[in-house]
């Protein structure tokens, strides 16, 4: 497929190829859709096997950001950037040069941290352009997004409990968390404080000890996470874990966690969960707290407002699950439609010209 055919199949507005041989920079910025606002999404740095892989990745990820911001009700569009190269070769000059390319877009694209990019890299971008988020809290940035992400996940879990059991009350409910890193640890804290009974799975014994010492609960081994007779499974580690191997093991009626790309195949695995009457809170809906946190940085709102906004994920998750029921679709498909309907509605109202 040619690049323009790919742009048309993903429905992109603009893709910018950036090259600065003097600093070894090869980057691609994809602006997917700016109907709702400037395209925001992180920059990842990877030694892609081929340029075609980099193009595919940036197109796929930037479209995902449009949907995530739209469902979360934010005034942001979707974008993403990739720097092609080995992350161990990065330099100040490379990120400053990249910052200047971002600057040429005049705010149509705003960047943030992503895979293999750091607060320091964002700092170097900031030396050249203001269209960057994710600097340290000490420098006016929004700081670690994990507590906000976990707060949104906590409220998404409450929404699933309400749909399944008629009450959002977490007290006495059993929740198993896979991955007790940044997000999983904070989620355990909120759930513990609300009276949930917790179990954890992680490949890191250090992380497991930390969470058990802080909040009590049991440690699960191997596939026990999938087989757990719990009210909620909360995947907060890695993607692809809901798949043809694990779905037959599931006994919990709810899957609601912070990890990205939980379904190995969105359509196939989403349909299998629907058939088994398992409520799945789509990952990009329930883990939008990180994006909400960055948005609060752009608006200079502060952490308290970010937490309040993340709590609204309760309503969004409920709306998506109920829409899926009414339309007889998977929750992932219902979430996509919520995004598309908001985009179309805002697009329509922009037909009216207003003086600027
Ligand atoms: P993290 O690296 O701090 O924590 C991940 C944890 O998962 C670690 O403790 C790790 O040991 C564990 N883990 C890794 N592989 C595992 C496996 N196979 N089985 C069990 N445990 C395993 O990462 P994080 O920031 O907490 O993010 C967790 C997930 O949430 C990721 O998918 C991330 O993309 C997503 N997410 C995070 C944020 C955020 O604000 N940090 C926002 C949105 C989405």
PDB file of N, CA, C and O and ligand atoms in Angstrom, residues 44 68 144-150 153 177-186 200-208 210 222 225-226 235-239 241 257-262 283 286-291 293, ligand 1:
ATOM      1  N   UNK A  44       7.774   8.369  20.390  1.00  0.00           N
ATOM      2  CA  UNK A  44       8.545   7.178  20.773  1.00  0.00           C
ATOM      3  C   UNK A  44       9.766   7.049  19.891  1.00  0.00           C
ATOM      4  O   UNK A  44       9.749   7.475  18.728  1.00  0.00           O
ATOM      5  N   UNK A  68      -9.011   8.239  21.729  1.00  0.00           N
ATOM      6  CA  UNK A  68      -8.863   8.319  23.187  1.00  0.00           C
ATOM      7  C   UNK A  68      -9.311   9.693  23.698  1.00  0.00           C
ATOM      8  O   UNK A  68     -10.077   9.794  24.652  1.00  0.00           O
ATOM      9  N   UNK A 144       4.305  12.799  37.464  1.00  0.00           N
ATOM     10  CA  UNK A 144       3.988  11.389  37.218  1.00  0.00           C
ATOM     11  C   UNK A 144       2.473  11.214  36.991  1.00  0.00           C
ATOM     12  O   UNK A 144       1.676  11.523  37.871  1.00  0.00           O
ATOM     13  N   UNK A 145       2.076  10.692  35.805  1.00  0.00           N
ATOM     14  CA  UNK A 145       0.643  10.563  35.539  1.00  0.00           C
ATOM     15  C   UNK A 145      -0.009   9.360  36.235  1.00  0.00           C
ATOM     16  O   UNK A 145      -1.239   9.258  36.280  1.00  0.00           O
ATOM     17  N   UNK A 146       0.808   8.449  36.785  1.00  0.00           N
ATOM     18  CA  UNK A 146       0.256   7.158  37.248  1.00  0.00           C
ATOM     19  C   UNK A 146      -0.853   7.288  38.303  1.00  0.00           C
ATOM     20  O   UNK A 146      -1.849   6.559  38.213  1.00  0.00           O
ATOM     21  N   UNK A 147      -0.728   8.185  39.300  1.00  0.00           N
ATOM     22  CA  UNK A 147      -1.828   8.279  40.271  1.00  0.00           C
ATOM     23  C   UNK A 147      -3.145   8.699  39.620  1.00  0.00           C
ATOM     24  O   UNK A 147      -4.210   8.220  40.023  1.00  0.00           O
ATOM     25  N   UNK A 148      -3.059   9.553  38.586  1.00  0.00           N
ATOM     26  CA  UNK A 148      -4.287   9.996  37.899  1.00  0.00           C
ATOM     27  C   UNK A 148      -4.835   8.858  37.042  1.00  0.00           C
ATOM     28  O   UNK A 148      -6.049   8.598  37.012  1.00  0.00           O
ATOM     29  N   UNK A 149      -3.941   8.162  36.348  1.00  0.00           N
ATOM     30  CA  UNK A 149      -4.382   7.016  35.546  1.00  0.00           C
ATOM     31  C   UNK A 149      -5.084   6.002  36.440  1.00  0.00           C
ATOM     32  O   UNK A 149      -6.181   5.519  36.120  1.00  0.00           O
ATOM     33  N   UNK A 150      -4.465   5.671  37.569  1.00  0.00           N
ATOM     34  CA  UNK A 150      -5.041   4.667  38.468  1.00  0.00           C
ATOM     35  C   UNK A 150      -6.378   5.138  39.055  1.00  0.00           C
ATOM     36  O   UNK A 150      -7.298   4.341  39.252  1.00  0.00           O
ATOM     37  N   UNK A 153      -8.911   4.436  36.500  1.00  0.00           N
ATOM     38  CA  UNK A 153      -9.168   2.986  36.441  1.00  0.00           C
ATOM     39  C   UNK A 153     -10.066   2.582  37.619  1.00  0.00           C
ATOM     40  O   UNK A 153     -11.016   1.809  37.456  1.00  0.00           O
ATOM     41  N   UNK A 177      -5.018  -7.856  40.539  1.00  0.00           N
ATOM     42  CA  UNK A 177      -4.281  -6.891  39.710  1.00  0.00           C
ATOM     43  C   UNK A 177      -3.065  -7.580  39.110  1.00  0.00           C
ATOM     44  O   UNK A 177      -2.257  -8.167  39.836  1.00  0.00           O
ATOM     45  N   UNK A 178      -2.960  -7.508  37.780  1.00  0.00           N
ATOM     46  CA  UNK A 178      -1.757  -8.040  37.121  1.00  0.00           C
ATOM     47  C   UNK A 178      -0.841  -6.852  36.823  1.00  0.00           C
ATOM     48  O   UNK A 178      -1.183  -5.987  36.029  1.00  0.00           O
ATOM     49  N   UNK A 179       0.327  -6.843  37.470  1.00  0.00           N
ATOM     50  CA  UNK A 179       1.261  -5.727  37.276  1.00  0.00           C
ATOM     51  C   UNK A 179       1.069  -4.676  38.347  1.00  0.00           C
ATOM     52  O   UNK A 179       0.113  -3.902  38.307  1.00  0.00           O
ATOM     53  N   UNK A 180       1.957  -4.684  39.335  1.00  0.00           N
ATOM     54  CA  UNK A 180       1.830  -3.688  40.410  1.00  0.00           C
ATOM     55  C   UNK A 180       3.005  -2.709  40.330  1.00  0.00           C
ATOM     56  O   UNK A 180       3.731  -2.491  41.281  1.00  0.00           O
ATOM     57  N   UNK A 181       3.172  -2.146  39.125  1.00  0.00           N
ATOM     58  CA  UNK A 181       4.174  -1.094  38.909  1.00  0.00           C
ATOM     59  C   UNK A 181       3.551   0.236  39.265  1.00  0.00           C
ATOM     60  O   UNK A 181       2.820   0.364  40.254  1.00  0.00           O
ATOM     61  N   UNK A 182       3.811   1.241  38.438  1.00  0.00           N
ATOM     62  CA  UNK A 182       3.319   2.593  38.747  1.00  0.00           C
ATOM     63  C   UNK A 182       1.800   2.639  38.870  1.00  0.00           C
ATOM     64  O   UNK A 182       1.264   3.079  39.883  1.00  0.00           O
ATOM     65  N   UNK A 183       1.093   2.173  37.829  1.00  0.00           N
ATOM     66  CA  UNK A 183      -0.374   2.251  37.844  1.00  0.00           C
ATOM     67  C   UNK A 183      -0.957   1.241  38.831  1.00  0.00           C
ATOM     68  O   UNK A 183      -1.830   1.564  39.643  1.00  0.00           O
ATOM     69  N   UNK A 184      -0.478  -0.005  38.761  1.00  0.00           N
ATOM     70  CA  UNK A 184      -1.035  -1.077  39.601  1.00  0.00           C
ATOM     71  C   UNK A 184      -0.900  -0.784  41.086  1.00  0.00           C
ATOM     72  O   UNK A 184      -1.808  -1.075  41.875  1.00  0.00           O
ATOM     73  N   UNK A 185       0.203  -0.198  41.477  1.00  0.00           N
ATOM     74  CA  UNK A 185       0.417   0.110  42.895  1.00  0.00           C
ATOM     75  C   UNK A 185      -0.609   1.140  43.376  1.00  0.00           C
ATOM     76  O   UNK A 185      -1.245   0.980  44.420  1.00  0.00           O
ATOM     77  N   UNK A 186      -0.789   2.208  42.596  1.00  0.00           N
ATOM     78  CA  UNK A 186      -1.755   3.245  42.988  1.00  0.00           C
ATOM     79  C   UNK A 186      -3.176   2.699  42.964  1.00  0.00           C
ATOM     80  O   UNK A 186      -3.994   3.033  43.822  1.00  0.00           O
ATOM     81  N   UNK A 200      -2.534 -10.146  43.743  1.00  0.00           N
ATOM     82  CA  UNK A 200      -1.638  -9.537  42.756  1.00  0.00           C
ATOM     83  C   UNK A 200      -0.827 -10.587  42.006  1.00  0.00           C
ATOM     84  O   UNK A 200      -0.443 -11.605  42.587  1.00  0.00           O
ATOM     85  N   UNK A 201      -0.528 -10.279  40.745  1.00  0.00           N
ATOM     86  CA  UNK A 201       0.420 -11.085  39.972  1.00  0.00           C
ATOM     87  C   UNK A 201       1.444 -10.131  39.370  1.00  0.00           C
ATOM     88  O   UNK A 201       1.073  -9.059  38.877  1.00  0.00           O
ATOM     89  N   UNK A 202       2.702 -10.484  39.437  1.00  0.00           N
ATOM     90  CA  UNK A 202       3.749  -9.658  38.833  1.00  0.00           C
ATOM     91  C   UNK A 202       4.975 -10.538  38.633  1.00  0.00           C
ATOM     92  O   UNK A 202       5.143 -11.545  39.338  1.00  0.00           O
ATOM     93  N   UNK A 203       5.799 -10.180  37.661  1.00  0.00           N
ATOM     94  CA  UNK A 203       7.044 -10.936  37.453  1.00  0.00           C
ATOM     95  C   UNK A 203       8.153 -10.414  38.374  1.00  0.00           C
ATOM     96  O   UNK A 203       9.212 -11.028  38.466  1.00  0.00           O
ATOM     97  N   UNK A 204       7.887  -9.318  39.039  1.00  0.00           N
ATOM     98  CA  UNK A 204       8.901  -8.728  39.918  1.00  0.00           C
ATOM     99  C   UNK A 204       8.554  -9.003  41.384  1.00  0.00           C
ATOM    100  O   UNK A 204       7.534  -8.495  41.889  1.00  0.00           O
ATOM    101  N   UNK A 205       9.392  -9.794  42.069  1.00  0.00           N
ATOM    102  CA  UNK A 205       9.096 -10.101  43.478  1.00  0.00           C
ATOM    103  C   UNK A 205       9.247  -8.843  44.335  1.00  0.00           C
ATOM    104  O   UNK A 205       8.556  -8.669  45.334  1.00  0.00           O
ATOM    105  N   UNK A 206      10.120  -7.932  43.895  1.00  0.00           N
ATOM    106  CA  UNK A 206      10.312  -6.685  44.638  1.00  0.00           C
ATOM    107  C   UNK A 206       9.019  -5.851  44.632  1.00  0.00           C
ATOM    108  O   UNK A 206       8.576  -5.334  45.646  1.00  0.00           O
ATOM    109  N   UNK A 207       8.407  -5.770  43.465  1.00  0.00           N
ATOM    110  CA  UNK A 207       7.162  -5.008  43.354  1.00  0.00           C
ATOM    111  C   UNK A 207       6.040  -5.664  44.158  1.00  0.00           C
ATOM    112  O   UNK A 207       5.213  -5.005  44.772  1.00  0.00           O
ATOM    113  N   UNK A 208       6.028  -7.015  44.153  1.00  0.00           N
ATOM    114  CA  UNK A 208       4.990  -7.737  44.901  1.00  0.00           C
ATOM    115  C   UNK A 208       5.144  -7.491  46.396  1.00  0.00           C
ATOM    116  O   UNK A 208       4.173  -7.234  47.109  1.00  0.00           O
ATOM    117  N   UNK A 210       6.506  -4.955  47.849  1.00  0.00           N
ATOM    118  CA  UNK A 210       6.150  -3.563  48.158  1.00  0.00           C
ATOM    119  C   UNK A 210       4.631  -3.417  48.332  1.00  0.00           C
ATOM    120  O   UNK A 210       4.161  -2.805  49.291  1.00  0.00           O
ATOM    121  N   UNK A 222       1.774 -17.771  38.128  1.00  0.00           N
ATOM    122  CA  UNK A 222       1.474 -18.298  36.782  1.00  0.00           C
ATOM    123  C   UNK A 222       0.123 -17.836  36.267  1.00  0.00           C
ATOM    124  O   UNK A 222      -0.170 -16.639  36.265  1.00  0.00           O
ATOM    125  N   UNK A 225      -3.872 -15.747  37.857  1.00  0.00           N
ATOM    126  CA  UNK A 225      -4.547 -14.463  37.604  1.00  0.00           C
ATOM    127  C   UNK A 225      -5.767 -14.689  36.715  1.00  0.00           C
ATOM    128  O   UNK A 225      -6.862 -14.211  37.014  1.00  0.00           O
ATOM    129  N   UNK A 226      -5.578 -15.432  35.608  1.00  0.00           N
ATOM    130  CA  UNK A 226      -6.675 -15.624  34.654  1.00  0.00           C
ATOM    131  C   UNK A 226      -7.787 -16.486  35.239  1.00  0.00           C
ATOM    132  O   UNK A 226      -8.951 -16.312  34.925  1.00  0.00           O
ATOM    133  N   UNK A 235      -5.945  -5.876  34.515  1.00  0.00           N
ATOM    134  CA  UNK A 235      -4.625  -5.972  33.874  1.00  0.00           C
ATOM    135  C   UNK A 235      -3.927  -4.609  33.882  1.00  0.00           C
ATOM    136  O   UNK A 235      -4.459  -3.645  33.333  1.00  0.00           O
ATOM    137  N   UNK A 236      -2.786  -4.533  34.523  1.00  0.00           N
ATOM    138  CA  UNK A 236      -2.034  -3.264  34.599  1.00  0.00           C
ATOM    139  C   UNK A 236      -0.567  -3.489  34.275  1.00  0.00           C
ATOM    140  O   UNK A 236       0.311  -2.831  34.858  1.00  0.00           O
ATOM    141  N   UNK A 237      -0.284  -4.455  33.384  1.00  0.00           N
ATOM    142  CA  UNK A 237       1.124  -4.756  33.089  1.00  0.00           C
ATOM    143  C   UNK A 237       1.421  -4.555  31.603  1.00  0.00           C
ATOM    144  O   UNK A 237       1.949  -3.510  31.205  1.00  0.00           O
ATOM    145  N   UNK A 238       1.046  -5.551  30.809  1.00  0.00           N
ATOM    146  CA  UNK A 238       1.447  -5.553  29.394  1.00  0.00           C
ATOM    147  C   UNK A 238       0.227  -5.797  28.498  1.00  0.00           C
ATOM    148  O   UNK A 238      -0.836  -6.169  29.000  1.00  0.00           O
ATOM    149  N   UNK A 239       0.406  -5.634  27.195  1.00  0.00           N
ATOM    150  CA  UNK A 239      -0.684  -5.834  26.235  1.00  0.00           C
ATOM    151  C   UNK A 239      -0.811  -7.288  25.798  1.00  0.00           C
ATOM    152  O   UNK A 239       0.029  -8.131  26.105  1.00  0.00           O
ATOM    153  N   UNK A 241      -2.762  -9.729  26.598  1.00  0.00           N
ATOM    154  CA  UNK A 241      -2.924 -10.836  27.559  1.00  0.00           C
ATOM    155  C   UNK A 241      -4.326 -11.460  27.512  1.00  0.00           C
ATOM    156  O   UNK A 241      -4.531 -12.546  28.035  1.00  0.00           O
ATOM    157  N   UNK A 257      -8.806  -2.711  33.642  1.00  0.00           N
ATOM    158  CA  UNK A 257      -7.469  -2.375  34.138  1.00  0.00           C
ATOM    159  C   UNK A 257      -6.812  -1.335  33.249  1.00  0.00           C
ATOM    160  O   UNK A 257      -7.345  -0.946  32.204  1.00  0.00           O
ATOM    161  N   UNK A 258      -5.627  -0.904  33.657  1.00  0.00           N
ATOM    162  CA  UNK A 258      -4.979   0.224  33.003  1.00  0.00           C
ATOM    163  C   UNK A 258      -4.068  -0.101  31.830  1.00  0.00           C
ATOM    164  O   UNK A 258      -3.641   0.818  31.115  1.00  0.00           O
ATOM    165  N   UNK A 259      -3.722  -1.363  31.605  1.00  0.00           N
ATOM    166  CA  UNK A 259      -2.745  -1.697  30.558  1.00  0.00           C
ATOM    167  C   UNK A 259      -3.263  -1.310  29.179  1.00  0.00           C
ATOM    168  O   UNK A 259      -4.471  -1.357  28.928  1.00  0.00           O
ATOM    169  N   UNK A 260      -2.367  -0.957  28.290  1.00  0.00           N
ATOM    170  CA  UNK A 260      -2.719  -0.658  26.900  1.00  0.00           C
ATOM    171  C   UNK A 260      -2.859  -1.944  26.095  1.00  0.00           C
ATOM    172  O   UNK A 260      -2.182  -2.931  26.379  1.00  0.00           O
ATOM    173  N   UNK A 261      -3.723  -1.917  25.094  1.00  0.00           N
ATOM    174  CA  UNK A 261      -3.862  -3.022  24.129  1.00  0.00           C
ATOM    175  C   UNK A 261      -4.053  -4.379  24.798  1.00  0.00           C
ATOM    176  O   UNK A 261      -3.369  -5.343  24.474  1.00  0.00           O
ATOM    177  N   UNK A 262      -5.002  -4.455  25.729  1.00  0.00           N
ATOM    178  CA  UNK A 262      -5.200  -5.714  26.472  1.00  0.00           C
ATOM    179  C   UNK A 262      -5.669  -6.869  25.575  1.00  0.00           C
ATOM    180  O   UNK A 262      -5.289  -8.006  25.771  1.00  0.00           O
ATOM    181  N   UNK A 283      -9.612  -0.546  27.074  1.00  0.00           N
ATOM    182  CA  UNK A 283      -8.404  -0.002  27.730  1.00  0.00           C
ATOM    183  C   UNK A 283      -8.244   1.498  27.491  1.00  0.00           C
ATOM    184  O   UNK A 283      -7.953   2.249  28.410  1.00  0.00           O
ATOM    185  N   UNK A 286     -10.671   3.445  29.829  1.00  0.00           N
ATOM    186  CA  UNK A 286     -10.476   3.401  31.283  1.00  0.00           C
ATOM    187  C   UNK A 286      -9.098   3.951  31.689  1.00  0.00           C
ATOM    188  O   UNK A 286      -8.920   4.420  32.810  1.00  0.00           O
ATOM    189  N   UNK A 287      -8.110   3.924  30.754  1.00  0.00           N
ATOM    190  CA  UNK A 287      -6.780   4.421  31.162  1.00  0.00           C
ATOM    191  C   UNK A 287      -6.483   5.841  30.653  1.00  0.00           C
ATOM    192  O   UNK A 287      -5.331   6.261  30.587  1.00  0.00           O
ATOM    193  N   UNK A 288      -7.555   6.590  30.361  1.00  0.00           N
ATOM    194  CA  UNK A 288      -7.364   7.947  29.813  1.00  0.00           C
ATOM    195  C   UNK A 288      -6.866   8.952  30.850  1.00  0.00           C
ATOM    196  O   UNK A 288      -6.597  10.111  30.511  1.00  0.00           O
ATOM    197  N   UNK A 289      -6.739   8.546  32.103  1.00  0.00           N
ATOM    198  CA  UNK A 289      -6.280   9.472  33.153  1.00  0.00           C
ATOM    199  C   UNK A 289      -4.928  10.098  32.831  1.00  0.00           C
ATOM    200  O   UNK A 289      -4.692  11.275  33.157  1.00  0.00           O
ATOM    201  N   UNK A 290      -4.047   9.341  32.188  1.00  0.00           N
ATOM    202  CA  UNK A 290      -2.725   9.884  31.831  1.00  0.00           C
ATOM    203  C   UNK A 290      -2.865  11.043  30.855  1.00  0.00           C
ATOM    204  O   UNK A 290      -2.196  12.083  30.995  1.00  0.00           O
ATOM    205  N   UNK A 291      -3.754  10.873  29.879  1.00  0.00           N
ATOM    206  CA  UNK A 291      -3.988  11.939  28.894  1.00  0.00           C
ATOM    207  C   UNK A 291      -4.699  13.124  29.566  1.00  0.00           C
ATOM    208  O   UNK A 291      -4.368  14.289  29.297  1.00  0.00           O
ATOM    209  N   UNK A 293      -4.329  14.015  32.546  1.00  0.00           N
ATOM    210  CA  UNK A 293      -3.285  14.675  33.333  1.00  0.00           C
ATOM    211  C   UNK A 293      -2.475  15.650  32.468  1.00  0.00           C
ATOM    212  O   UNK A 293      -2.198  16.787  32.860  1.00  0.00           O
TER     213      UNK A 293
HETATM  214  P1  LIG B   1       5.329  -0.162  35.039  1.00  0.00           P
HETATM  215  O1  LIG B   1       6.463  -0.629  34.217  1.00  0.00           O
HETATM  216  O2  LIG B   1       5.581   0.778  36.174  1.00  0.00           O
HETATM  217  O3  LIG B   1       4.574  -1.432  35.688  1.00  0.00           O
HETATM  218  C1  LIG B   1       4.323  -2.606  34.980  1.00  0.00           C
HETATM  219  C2  LIG B   1       4.396  -3.769  35.975  1.00  0.00           C
HETATM  220  O4  LIG B   1       4.023  -4.960  35.288  1.00  0.00           O
HETATM  221  C3  LIG B   1       5.793  -4.003  36.546  1.00  0.00           C
HETATM  222  O5  LIG B   1       5.729  -4.169  37.960  1.00  0.00           O
HETATM  223  C4  LIG B   1       6.258  -5.289  35.852  1.00  0.00           C
HETATM  224  O6  LIG B   1       7.124  -6.053  36.657  1.00  0.00           O
HETATM  225  C5  LIG B   1       4.933  -5.983  35.633  1.00  0.00           C
HETATM  226  N1  LIG B   1       4.941  -6.968  34.558  1.00  0.00           N
HETATM  227  C6  LIG B   1       5.594  -6.921  33.372  1.00  0.00           C
HETATM  228  N2  LIG B   1       5.337  -8.025  32.650  1.00  0.00           N
HETATM  229  C7  LIG B   1       4.495  -8.777  33.396  1.00  0.00           C
HETATM  230  C8  LIG B   1       3.851 -10.026  33.183  1.00  0.00           C
HETATM  231  N3  LIG B   1       4.058 -10.733  32.070  1.00  0.00           N
HETATM  232  N4  LIG B   1       3.045 -10.508  34.152  1.00  0.00           N
HETATM  233  C9  LIG B   1       2.848  -9.797  35.301  1.00  0.00           C
HETATM  234  N5  LIG B   1       3.427  -8.613  35.547  1.00  0.00           N
HETATM  235  C10 LIG B   1       4.243  -8.111  34.605  1.00  0.00           C
HETATM  236  O7  LIG B   1       4.260   0.440  34.013  1.00  0.00           O
HETATM  237  P2  LIG B   1       3.015   1.388  34.341  1.00  0.00           P
HETATM  238  O8  LIG B   1       3.385   2.803  34.101  1.00  0.00           O
HETATM  239  O9  LIG B   1       2.399   0.996  35.639  1.00  0.00           O
HETATM  240  O10 LIG B   1       2.035   0.994  33.142  1.00  0.00           O
HETATM  241  C11 LIG B   1       1.344  -0.231  33.163  1.00  0.00           C
HETATM  242  C12 LIG B   1       0.458  -0.341  31.932  1.00  0.00           C
HETATM  243  O11 LIG B   1      -0.468   0.747  31.905  1.00  0.00           O
HETATM  244  C13 LIG B   1       1.204  -0.261  30.599  1.00  0.00           C
HETATM  245  O12 LIG B   1       0.527  -1.082  29.662  1.00  0.00           O
HETATM  246  C14 LIG B   1       1.066   1.199  30.204  1.00  0.00           C
HETATM  247  O13 LIG B   1       1.167   1.374  28.800  1.00  0.00           O
HETATM  248  C15 LIG B   1      -0.342   1.471  30.693  1.00  0.00           C
HETATM  249  N6  LIG B   1      -0.616   2.895  30.932  1.00  0.00           N
HETATM  250  C16 LIG B   1       0.090   3.577  31.878  1.00  0.00           C
HETATM  251  C17 LIG B   1      -0.192   4.909  32.127  1.00  0.00           C
HETATM  252  C18 LIG B   1       0.543   5.677  33.198  1.00  0.00           C
HETATM  253  O14 LIG B   1       0.057   6.739  33.598  1.00  0.00           O
HETATM  254  N7  LIG B   1       1.666   5.175  33.700  1.00  0.00           N
HETATM  255  C19 LIG B   1      -1.209   5.557  31.392  1.00  0.00           C
HETATM  256  C20 LIG B   1      -1.935   4.843  30.435  1.00  0.00           C
HETATM  257  C21 LIG B   1      -1.627   3.502  30.219  1.00  0.00           C
END
